[in-house]
C-alpha cells in the first residue's frame, strides 16, 4: 500500500484541497494492523504533531528508504499532515539512523546501550540534540532502525505518550521465521485463507504489491525469515527456472530485513541431478549439494538456508540409505556453511513402522544424536509431541538436547483449531508451551529458556511459525487470524510479553483505541483457545478430528492405513474408561520428561486436568477436581465450550458500533459458523463417547438434535488445505 | 463495497468533519468500473448537483433497495454530498420507480414508450413533474429501474450532460450469461485470475462481500445470469449439501436481477441416483431429473436452468446410449420447463474418433437436428468452429439452424490470448464475429441477427461469456481484463455498440475523463487484439500453442493422443507451403457455409488475408496483397506484432501521470512480460516454420537470439488454469 514517496506530498495536497475524492469503501481487512488511520483523539494528535515537526534522516540505503517511506506514509495517515524532511534547526524533529551513518546520533554516545542490543535491537529516545528537543530512533544496523520505526509508529497507533521515550528492545531469538507450506501450483497444504500468495507463474517480472505489503507486515513485528515452499518439498524450486523467481522475491524482501529460505527435497540429487543415490555420505551427493548451494547463492547472496522434512510421512531422507538425521543435516549444513547459511532439520518424524506410541518417536530418534550436528544446524521441534493439537504438553525434546540448538515450531494456520472459520487467539497456546517448565536444570527451566538459548547456551536460536497466510483479501481468512500472525512475531521477538498485552496492541491497531471495545474483545480473545479446547478436545483428549482433512469431529475414525492416523489409537475409549496411558503402566512416554515433570504428570491426582487423558487411562467414574465423575465433567466441558461461542457472538454483537460494516459482518458470520461447528463437535463427541460410557448426558444439558449415526455419516467434500 | 444505507449519512458526516480519516492507500483495482471517484470538473459537478437536489423513490423491493443504495453511495462519491430522500416540492429531484409502484411516474403516460422496452429496458428522461424539473428513471420492472440507475450513474462517471435526457434502452438479447468454469475445489479451468471466487466451504453461512460486488458489477452492464460451475461437471453440485450453498448465492444475487444456472453432469442419475442408466429416453431417468429439478426449484425458485457439455472431451452424454443431442437436451428441458427453466446445450462436441476436420464436426452433428429441440432449449455455439483462437471465421452453425435458437459462446478468459499476462481488448474480436455476414438470407444476414433472433424469429435468445473472474484482488488478473468482462456485458445488451465507444466508457470509469489519457489508450486497446494475432497466429494460422496448458508457442506439437490435439494437424506446414485446405480440394469445411461465403473464402485471391491459411494450403512463394511472398509476409507479421507490444509499453508509460502508482506499475510490469512472450512466440514460430520454408528471415529483421531447439525445450510447469 506504500505510495511512491515523491508523489506523496502532491497526493496529500490534492487530497486535502478537494477533500472529497474518497470512495465510499468498506474495509476488507487487507491493511492488517498497519492501517494508520487518523488519530481521533485531538489532544493526542496535537501532542504528536508538536513532537514531530520534521524528519532528519541521513543515508539512503534500501532499508532506510523503506523506513522513511513507512514513516511518511504512516504519519500522513495518523496525523493528516505530511512529515517533511528538515534540518536540525527546529525543536521536535524525529531523527532516524545509526551512529555509523548519522553524525548527530554518533555524538549522543549511545555505544554502550547499543552494544547490548545486538544487530537487530533498537533504541527510541527523547533527547536533546544540539540543544533542541528531538526523538531519536537508532540501532546498530539499518534494519534495527526499521524495527524501531515500526515500533514508533505503533506508539502513535496505540495512542501512547511520546514525549519521554526511553525504549530499548532487542529480540530474544535470532531466527524468527514463517514456514509457508505452499506448493508450486499455489495450493497450500493446511492453508485456509485461499491459495498461495506466491504467483510463481508471473514471477520474476511481476512483483505483486502483496509481496511488499507482506514484507512490511513481517518487518513490523520483527519476523526476519520466510521459507517459501512446503516442507513436503518439490525439487523443481531448486532449478534455475525457479531460482530466478526466488531471487525476485528475495530482492523485494531484502530492504525489510526478511531473508528467504527454501525447503530441500532430500532426493533432489537423484530426481534432478541424475545421480544414482542421495546418500548424504556419498561424495558425489555432497558435491551436488555444494554446487547447488553455490548456484542458489549466485541468485540470492543472503540466502538463509534449508528447511528439511526427511523420513517422515513418505518424504525421502538419509535413513533411506542407512544414515542418520545428523548425517543428512550435516551434509546440507556443509553445503551452505561457507555463505552463512543454516539448516533447519525437522524433528517431526515418523517412520513406516507404527511405534508403540507416536508421541515418543521424535525423542527416541533425535535424543541419541545430541552433539552430532554441525554448528549451523537447528533441529526444529513442534511445540508438542503429536501434531499441533488444540492442547498438548510440551515436546519432551525441549531440554533433552543441550548440545543441539532446538528451534520451536508453532503452527499459526489452524489445521486442528477450527481452520479459518473459528476465532482462536493462539498467544495463550504459544505462551503455555513457552512457559512450561522442563525441570531439566531444576525448576524454572522453561521451554522458552531452551529455545532462546539461555538454558544451554545455544549459539543459534530460532522460532518458526507455519503461516496462515493466503490470497484471501484479508490475508488470513478469518480477520482474527491476523492476530495469530501478529502474536507469533511478537513472541518470537520477546516471549515474555503477555497474551493480553499483545492482543491489546493488535486490537488497537486493527480496530480502535476505545476502551469499551478493547476490554471485552481482549477478554474474548484470551478465552477463545480454552473455549475451543472445551468443545473439541477437553481434558487432554487429542487427535479425534475428521480423517485426512482434519475438519470437524471424527472420534470414531479407525481401521486406517496406519493405527496412528486413527482417533481410537489416541483416545482408547472403552466401557471402563478413556485416555492414553503414557505412564510406566502404559507407553511410558512420560519417561522422556525430566523427573520433576514425571512426578507431576505421573499420577492422575497431580496431573493437571488439562492433560489428564493425555497421560492416563481413566475410569468413567473417576472423580475430577470439580467433584464430578469424569463422564459428567467431559460432557460439561463440551457443552461449556459450545455455550461460550454463543457468548462470543454476543460480545461481538455489542462491539458493532466500533467496527465498519464489512469487517463486523465478516466476523459475525464466522462466529455463527463457529457456533454451529462447536455444537457439531460437542454433539458428535458426547454421543460417540456415550456408546462406551453408557451413562446419561447430565441433567440440564440439552440433548443432541441428531443421532450419532448422522454425525458419523457427515462427509465434507473439498475441504480446503487438504 | 456498499455500506448499509442507514449508516451512510452518519458516515459521511463523520468523514466530512474529520476530513482526514483517510488511509494512504494505493489502488488495487478491486472497484472495477464502479469507482465513483469525485468528479474533478467543478462546473460539471455543480451542474450535477443542481439537477440532483433529492431522491424520490417509492417501493422498497429488494431490487429498488439496492438501486437506491447504489445511487446514494455512487453520488456521495461522485459529488461529495449525500443525496437525501425528499418529496416532490423541489426542482431537480431524481425520481426512481415503475408506473406500477410510483404514481407520479404513472401520470407521465409513458406506457407506449415503455411497452417497446420489454421487461428489462429502461427510460431516463428529463421531465416536468408537477410543474418542476425532474429526472425520471423508469422501466416496466424493478430490475429495469436498476439497469437505468447504473446507466444514469455512468452518465456522471463519464462526465455527460444530464440536463436534457431522453434515453431509452432495451437489451437485444434475453439471456446474458457468464459461464464460470469453476470447480468445487476452487481451481478454475482456464482461469488466470487466481482461484474461484465461490468459497463453497464457507457457504451457505458466509456471504463474502465479493458476491455482492460481483452481482453489482454484472447488473451494471446488464448481465442477468451466471452458471456457477464448470461445464466439465461434478454431480456433487446437485446434492442437498451443495444446493443449500447454491441457494445462498442465488439469494445474494436475486436483488440484482442475476439468475443462477448450474451445469448438469449427464451421468448424474447413475453416479448419485443409483440408476443403471442415464439414457434420456428411459422413464426412470426422466423421473429422476424431474425430481432433481423440482428439488433444485425448492431451493432456488427462479433457478435459470442447466448448461450441458455432453459427449465432448470425455464427458458423458446421450450418445453413450445411442441417443441424439436433441434427445438429451429435451429430456432435461422437460424437467425444468414447468418452472420456466431453460437448457443451454453446447455444440462444442467432438467424439473419440478424430474426424477429417474437427472444424466440421459440430455442424455435422447438429445441423440435422434442427427443429428437433424443445422450445426451452438453446444450442450454445462457440464463436468459431475450433476453439476460441485469436482469430477464427464465424462458426458455420450460425445461420444453419433456423428452427433452433443458437446462443453465442464467447470466451472472456484468455485461454489462447496470452492468458492473464497479455493486454488484449476483446470487443473487436466479439464484434468481428457478430458483424460477420452468414449470407444465409442474402447479404446482411449477420451472425448478430442470428443470435438476437431477428433473422430466424427465435423466441429465445442468449449470449454466454466464459468468465475471466477469479479471486485475484482485481478480479481478472490483468487490470485490462476487466474491460473484457465489461465489453461482453455491453455487447450482450447491444451488439451495435462500437469497440471504441465501449472502451471509452470503460476507460473513463476505470481511470479518468482526461482526453489526453483516453485517446492513446483507447487506440492501444482497439489495436491490441490484432497485435496479438500478429505475434501468435497471423494470416489464419490457429491452434499452434503449447500442449495442454496452451501457454506459449508450440507449432511443433505432434504425435499426441489425438491428431486434432496437435499443432501440425492445423498448420500442415511442408517444404511446399502452409495452411489447412478447407476448400473442395481439402476437407471442404467451406461447404458448411452459405454460397455467398463460399465464393468469398473459396479462393486465395478473394479470401480475406486474415483467414488465408485457415482455408487454404498456400505455397511459400505465393504473393500476398502486400506484394511480399507468403513467407516474407508471415515473418513481417510476427515481427510487427512483437514490435507493437513495444509501442504499447511506450503508450502506457506516457500515461503515467493519469494513473495511481499501484495500477500503473501493475500494467507496466505485465506489458514487459507481454513483450517477452510476444518475442518468444515470434522467434519460436519463425524458426520453426523456417525449417519448412527454407528461406531466410527477411532483411532488416533482427535474428532470434536463441535456436529453435531452445524454444522446443521450454517446458513451463504449473501453468495456471490447466
CSV table of N, CA and C in Angstrom, one decimal, chain A residues 443-489:
chain,number,residue,atom,x,y,z
A,443,UNK,N,13.7,-26.4,38.7
A,443,UNK,CA,12.5,-25.6,38.5
A,443,UNK,C,12.9,-24.3,37.8
A,444,UNK,N,12.0,-23.9,36.8
A,444,UNK,CA,12.3,-22.7,36.1
A,444,UNK,C,13.1,-22.9,34.8
A,445,UNK,N,13.3,-24.1,34.5
A,445,UNK,CA,14.0,-24.4,33.2
A,445,UNK,C,12.9,-24.5,32.1
A,446,UNK,N,12.4,-23.3,31.8
A,446,UNK,CA,11.2,-23.3,30.9
A,446,UNK,C,11.7,-23.6,29.4
A,447,UNK,N,10.6,-24.0,28.7
A,447,UNK,CA,10.9,-24.2,27.3
A,447,UNK,C,11.4,-22.9,26.6
A,448,UNK,N,10.9,-21.8,27.0
A,448,UNK,CA,11.4,-20.5,26.4
A,448,UNK,C,12.9,-20.4,26.6
A,449,UNK,N,13.4,-20.8,27.8
A,449,UNK,CA,14.8,-20.7,28.0
A,449,UNK,C,15.6,-21.7,27.2
A,450,UNK,N,15.0,-22.8,26.9
A,450,UNK,CA,15.7,-23.7,25.9
A,450,UNK,C,15.7,-23.0,24.6
A,451,UNK,N,14.6,-22.5,24.1
A,451,UNK,CA,14.5,-22.0,22.7
A,451,UNK,C,15.3,-20.8,22.6
A,452,UNK,N,15.4,-19.9,23.6
A,452,UNK,CA,16.1,-18.6,23.4
A,452,UNK,C,17.6,-18.9,23.7
A,453,UNK,N,18.0,-20.1,24.0
A,453,UNK,CA,19.4,-20.5,24.2
A,453,UNK,C,20.0,-20.2,25.5
A,454,UNK,N,19.2,-19.6,26.4
A,454,UNK,CA,19.8,-19.2,27.7
A,454,UNK,C,20.0,-20.4,28.6
A,455,UNK,N,19.3,-21.5,28.4
A,455,UNK,CA,19.4,-22.6,29.3
A,455,UNK,C,20.7,-23.4,29.0
A,456,UNK,N,20.9,-23.6,27.7
A,456,UNK,CA,22.0,-24.5,27.3
A,456,UNK,C,23.1,-23.7,26.5
A,457,UNK,N,23.0,-22.4,26.5
A,457,UNK,CA,24.0,-21.5,25.8
A,457,UNK,C,24.1,-21.9,24.3
A,458,UNK,N,22.9,-22.1,23.7
A,458,UNK,CA,22.9,-22.3,22.2
A,458,UNK,C,23.5,-21.1,21.6
A,459,UNK,N,24.3,-21.3,20.5
A,459,UNK,CA,24.8,-20.1,19.8
A,459,UNK,C,23.8,-19.7,18.7
A,460,UNK,N,23.0,-20.6,18.3
A,460,UNK,CA,22.0,-20.3,17.3
A,460,UNK,C,20.6,-20.6,17.9
A,461,UNK,N,19.7,-19.6,17.6
A,461,UNK,CA,18.3,-19.8,18.2
A,461,UNK,C,17.3,-19.5,17.1
A,462,UNK,N,16.1,-20.1,17.2
A,462,UNK,CA,15.1,-19.8,16.2
A,462,UNK,C,13.7,-20.2,16.7
A,463,UNK,N,12.8,-19.6,16.0
A,463,UNK,CA,11.4,-19.9,16.2
A,463,UNK,C,10.7,-19.9,14.9
A,464,UNK,N,9.9,-20.9,14.6
A,464,UNK,CA,9.2,-21.0,13.3
A,464,UNK,C,7.7,-21.0,13.5
A,465,UNK,N,7.0,-20.4,12.6
A,465,UNK,CA,5.5,-20.4,12.7
A,465,UNK,C,5.0,-20.8,11.3
A,466,UNK,N,4.2,-21.9,11.2
A,466,UNK,CA,3.6,-22.3,10.0
A,466,UNK,C,2.5,-21.3,9.6
A,467,UNK,N,2.8,-20.6,8.5
A,467,UNK,CA,2.0,-19.4,8.2
A,467,UNK,C,0.5,-19.7,7.9
A,468,UNK,N,-0.3,-18.8,8.3
A,468,UNK,CA,-1.8,-18.9,8.0
A,468,UNK,C,-2.2,-17.9,6.9
A,469,UNK,N,-1.2,-17.6,6.0
A,469,UNK,CA,-1.4,-16.5,5.0
A,469,UNK,C,-1.8,-17.1,3.7
A,470,UNK,N,-2.8,-16.5,3.0
A,470,UNK,CA,-3.1,-16.9,1.7
A,470,UNK,C,-3.6,-15.7,0.9
A,471,UNK,N,-4.1,-16.0,-0.3
A,471,UNK,CA,-4.5,-14.8,-1.1
A,471,UNK,C,-5.9,-14.3,-0.9
A,472,UNK,N,-6.6,-14.8,0.2
A,472,UNK,CA,-7.8,-14.1,0.6
A,472,UNK,C,-7.5,-12.6,0.8
A,473,UNK,N,-8.5,-11.8,0.5
A,473,UNK,CA,-8.3,-10.3,0.6
A,473,UNK,C,-7.8,-9.9,2.0
A,474,UNK,N,-8.2,-10.6,3.0
A,474,UNK,CA,-7.7,-10.2,4.4
A,474,UNK,C,-6.5,-11.0,4.8
A,475,UNK,N,-5.9,-11.7,3.9
A,475,UNK,CA,-4.6,-12.5,4.2
A,475,UNK,C,-4.8,-13.8,4.9
A,476,UNK,N,-5.6,-13.8,6.0
A,476,UNK,CA,-5.6,-15.0,6.9
A,476,UNK,C,-7.0,-15.7,6.9
A,477,UNK,N,-7.9,-15.3,6.0
A,477,UNK,CA,-9.2,-16.0,6.0
A,477,UNK,C,-10.1,-15.4,7.1
A,478,UNK,N,-9.8,-15.7,8.3
A,478,UNK,CA,-10.5,-15.1,9.5
A,478,UNK,C,-9.8,-13.8,9.8
A,479,UNK,N,-10.5,-12.7,10.0
A,479,UNK,CA,-9.8,-11.5,10.4
A,479,UNK,C,-9.0,-11.6,11.6
A,480,UNK,N,-9.5,-12.4,12.6
A,480,UNK,CA,-8.8,-12.6,13.8
A,480,UNK,C,-7.6,-13.5,13.7
A,481,UNK,N,-7.5,-14.2,12.5
A,481,UNK,CA,-6.3,-15.0,12.2
A,481,UNK,C,-5.1,-14.0,12.1
A,482,UNK,N,-5.4,-12.8,11.7
A,482,UNK,CA,-4.3,-11.8,11.7
A,482,UNK,C,-3.6,-11.7,13.0
A,483,UNK,N,-4.4,-11.8,14.1
A,483,UNK,CA,-3.8,-11.7,15.4
A,483,UNK,C,-2.8,-12.8,15.7
A,484,UNK,N,-3.0,-14.0,15.1
A,484,UNK,CA,-2.1,-15.1,15.3
A,484,UNK,C,-0.8,-14.9,14.6
A,485,UNK,N,-0.8,-14.3,13.4
A,485,UNK,CA,0.4,-13.9,12.7
A,485,UNK,C,1.1,-12.9,13.6
A,486,UNK,N,0.3,-11.9,14.0
A,486,UNK,CA,0.9,-10.9,14.8
A,486,UNK,C,1.6,-11.4,16.1
A,487,UNK,N,0.8,-12.2,16.8
A,487,UNK,CA,1.4,-12.6,18.1
A,487,UNK,C,2.5,-13.6,18.0
A,488,UNK,N,2.6,-14.4,16.9
A,488,UNK,CA,3.7,-15.2,16.6
A,488,UNK,C,5.0,-14.3,16.5
A,489,UNK,N,4.9,-13.3,15.7
A,489,UNK,CA,6.0,-12.4,15.5
A,489,UNK,C,6.5,-11.7,16.8
